[in-house]
mmCIF file of C-alpha atoms in Angstrom:
data_model
loop_
_atom_site.group_PDB
_atom_site.id
_atom_site.type_symbol
_atom_site.label_atom_id
_atom_site.label_comp_id
_atom_site.label_asym_id
_atom_site.label_seq_id
_atom_site.Cartn_x
_atom_site.Cartn_y
_atom_site.Cartn_z
ATOM 1 C CA MET S 1 -0.028 -0.073 -0.018
ATOM 2 C CA LYS S 2 2.827 2.310 0.784
ATOM 3 C CA LYS S 3 4.344 1.744 -2.766
ATOM 4 C CA ILE S 4 1.075 2.591 -4.515
ATOM 5 C CA SER S 5 0.605 5.874 -2.485
ATOM 6 C CA LEU S 6 4.184 6.860 -3.270
ATOM 7 C CA LEU S 7 3.589 6.100 -6.974
ATOM 8 C CA LEU S 8 0.496 8.106 -6.940
ATOM 9 C CA VAL S 9 2.281 11.236 -5.421
ATOM 10 C CA ALA S 10 5.057 10.857 -7.936
ATOM 11 C CA ALA S 11 2.596 10.719 -10.793
ATOM 12 C CA ALA S 12 0.713 13.802 -9.514
ATOM 13 C CA LEU S 13 3.914 15.794 -9.216
ATOM 14 C CA LEU S 14 4.992 14.727 -12.745
ATOM 15 C CA ILE S 15 1.659 15.721 -14.245
ATOM 16 C CA SER S 16 1.395 19.035 -12.384
ATOM 17 C CA GLY S 17 5.011 19.954 -13.450
ATOM 18 C CA ASN S 18 4.130 19.326 -17.109
ATOM 19 C CA VAL S 19 1.004 21.384 -16.879
ATOM 20 C CA MET S 20 2.829 24.286 -15.384
ATOM 21 C CA ALA S 21 5.711 24.065 -17.978
ATOM 22 C CA THR S 22 3.592 24.282 -21.041
ATOM 23 C CA GLU S 23 3.281 27.647 -22.610
ATOM 24 C CA GLY S 24 0.303 29.063 -24.506
ATOM 25 C CA ASP S 25 -0.044 29.210 -28.131
ATOM 26 C CA PRO S 26 3.038 31.185 -29.466
ATOM 27 C CA GLY S 27 0.707 33.180 -31.974
ATOM 28 C CA THR S 28 -1.141 34.704 -29.068
ATOM 29 C CA SER S 29 1.874 36.305 -27.377
ATOM 30 C CA THR S 30 1.003 39.653 -25.698
ATOM 31 C CA ASP S 31 4.644 40.871 -25.868
ATOM 32 C CA PRO S 32 4.642 43.945 -28.073
ATOM 33 C CA GLU S 33 8.236 43.331 -29.263
ATOM 34 C CA SER S 34 7.265 39.964 -30.602
ATOM 35 C CA LYS S 35 4.320 41.468 -32.404
ATOM 36 C CA ILE S 36 6.499 44.116 -33.939
ATOM 37 C CA CYS S 37 8.899 41.399 -35.073
ATOM 38 C CA THR S 38 6.125 39.388 -36.687
ATOM 39 C CA GLN S 39 4.786 42.498 -38.329
ATOM 40 C CA ILE S 40 8.255 43.319 -39.728
ATOM 41 C CA GLY S 41 8.596 39.866 -41.086
ATOM 42 C CA ASP S 42 5.288 40.236 -42.934
ATOM 43 C CA LEU S 43 6.365 43.601 -44.319
ATOM 44 C CA LEU S 44 9.647 42.219 -45.720
ATOM 45 C CA ASP S 45 8.116 38.890 -46.879
ATOM 46 C CA ASN S 46 7.630 39.722 -50.529
ATOM 47 C CA ASN S 47 11.034 40.577 -51.912
ATOM 48 C CA SER S 48 12.874 40.306 -55.230
ATOM 49 C CA PHE S 49 16.255 39.314 -53.983
ATOM 50 C CA GLU S 50 17.924 36.697 -56.133
ATOM 51 C CA LEU S 51 20.334 34.844 -53.959
ATOM 52 C CA GLN S 52 22.690 31.818 -54.625
ATOM 53 C CA GLU S 53 21.493 28.496 -53.295
ATOM 54 C CA ASP S 54 23.310 28.820 -49.964
ATOM 55 C CA GLY S 55 23.221 32.588 -49.746
ATOM 56 C CA ASP S 56 21.608 34.527 -46.955
ATOM 57 C CA LEU S 57 21.450 38.340 -46.495
ATOM 58 C CA THR S 58 21.493 39.512 -42.910
ATOM 59 C CA ALA S 59 20.985 42.895 -41.272
ATOM 60 C CA PHE S 60 20.389 44.393 -37.931
ATOM 61 C CA VAL S 61 17.709 47.051 -37.952
ATOM 62 C CA ARG S 62 17.555 49.672 -35.218
ATOM 63 C CA PHE S 63 14.240 51.578 -35.087
ATOM 64 C CA THR S 64 11.771 53.361 -32.953
ATOM 65 C CA VAL S 65 8.030 54.043 -32.990
ATOM 66 C CA ASN S 66 6.850 57.640 -33.259
ATOM 67 C CA ASP S 67 3.644 59.298 -31.759
ATOM 68 C CA ASN S 68 1.678 58.280 -34.807
ATOM 69 C CA HIS S 69 2.550 54.545 -34.248
ATOM 70 C CA GLU S 70 4.761 54.485 -37.265
ATOM 71 C CA ILE S 71 8.117 52.691 -37.571
ATOM 72 C CA VAL S 72 11.139 55.107 -37.960
ATOM 73 C CA VAL S 73 14.253 53.198 -39.120
ATOM 74 C CA LEU S 74 17.246 54.656 -37.339
ATOM 75 C CA SER S 75 19.871 52.367 -38.924
ATOM 76 C CA VAL S 76 20.389 49.207 -40.833
ATOM 77 C CA ASP S 77 23.719 47.423 -40.247
ATOM 78 C CA THR S 78 24.459 45.392 -43.256
ATOM 79 C CA ASP S 79 27.161 45.171 -45.913
ATOM 80 C CA ASN S 80 24.558 44.946 -48.740
ATOM 81 C CA ASP S 81 23.410 48.545 -49.900
ATOM 82 C CA ARG S 82 20.486 47.036 -51.836
ATOM 83 C CA LEU S 83 19.189 45.329 -48.651
ATOM 84 C CA GLU S 84 19.630 48.490 -46.647
ATOM 85 C CA GLY S 85 17.636 50.452 -49.084
ATOM 86 C CA PHE S 86 14.952 47.769 -49.258
ATOM 87 C CA VAL S 87 14.532 47.529 -45.586
ATOM 88 C CA LYS S 88 14.243 51.298 -45.091
ATOM 89 C CA ALA S 89 11.710 51.608 -47.928
ATOM 90 C CA ARG S 90 9.539 48.875 -46.597
ATOM 91 C CA LEU S 91 9.709 49.747 -42.936
ATOM 92 C CA ASN S 92 10.047 53.483 -42.641
ATOM 93 C CA TYR S 93 6.668 55.068 -41.610
ATOM 94 C CA SER S 94 4.722 51.885 -41.773
ATOM 95 C CA LYS S 95 1.957 51.748 -39.189
ATOM 96 C CA VAL S 96 2.380 49.457 -36.173
ATOM 97 C CA ALA S 97 -0.655 47.153 -35.713
ATOM 98 C CA ASP S 98 -0.118 46.869 -31.965
ATOM 99 C CA GLN S 99 -1.117 50.048 -30.077
ATOM 100 C CA ASN S 100 0.705 48.977 -26.863
ATOM 101 C CA VAL S 101 4.173 49.766 -27.942
ATOM 102 C CA LYS S 102 6.040 52.535 -26.361
ATOM 103 C CA GLU S 103 6.839 55.481 -28.455
ATOM 104 C CA GLY S 104 10.441 56.583 -28.396
ATOM 105 C CA LYS S 105 11.827 53.161 -27.286
ATOM 106 C CA ILE S 106 14.609 51.796 -29.501
ATOM 107 C CA TYR S 107 14.225 48.275 -30.755
ATOM 108 C CA TYR S 108 16.770 46.082 -32.444
ATOM 109 C CA VAL S 109 15.598 43.325 -34.708
ATOM 110 C CA PRO S 110 17.857 40.894 -36.770
ATOM 111 C CA ILE S 111 16.686 40.235 -40.253
ATOM 112 C CA ARG S 112 17.753 37.280 -42.488
ATOM 113 C CA ILE S 113 16.634 36.786 -46.057
ATOM 114 C CA ARG S 114 17.173 33.270 -47.256
ATOM 115 C CA ALA S 115 17.519 31.931 -50.796
#
């Protein structure tokens, strides 16, 4: 009888630990930064970059959000001038969908365009 009660307690701890460790749906994140990153990914999705098979273009974008909830690109750190112009053209003064972002806060987002 002692072994059965010990086994039940261990099973209860295991089940409660798994329930507490599971996260919600990643698409329902309330973090404003993750929502901005998702929106930036959508804005940069359709592009005309022709890359070699193993080629990737990477950049680090530094931006802020103004009082009108628009993205203002401060800098694009990349070696590719065409990618820099593309990112600035697509992101500058695009409206942010999430109204809970802080105006004036500086955000850093890494960007990678794959072949």
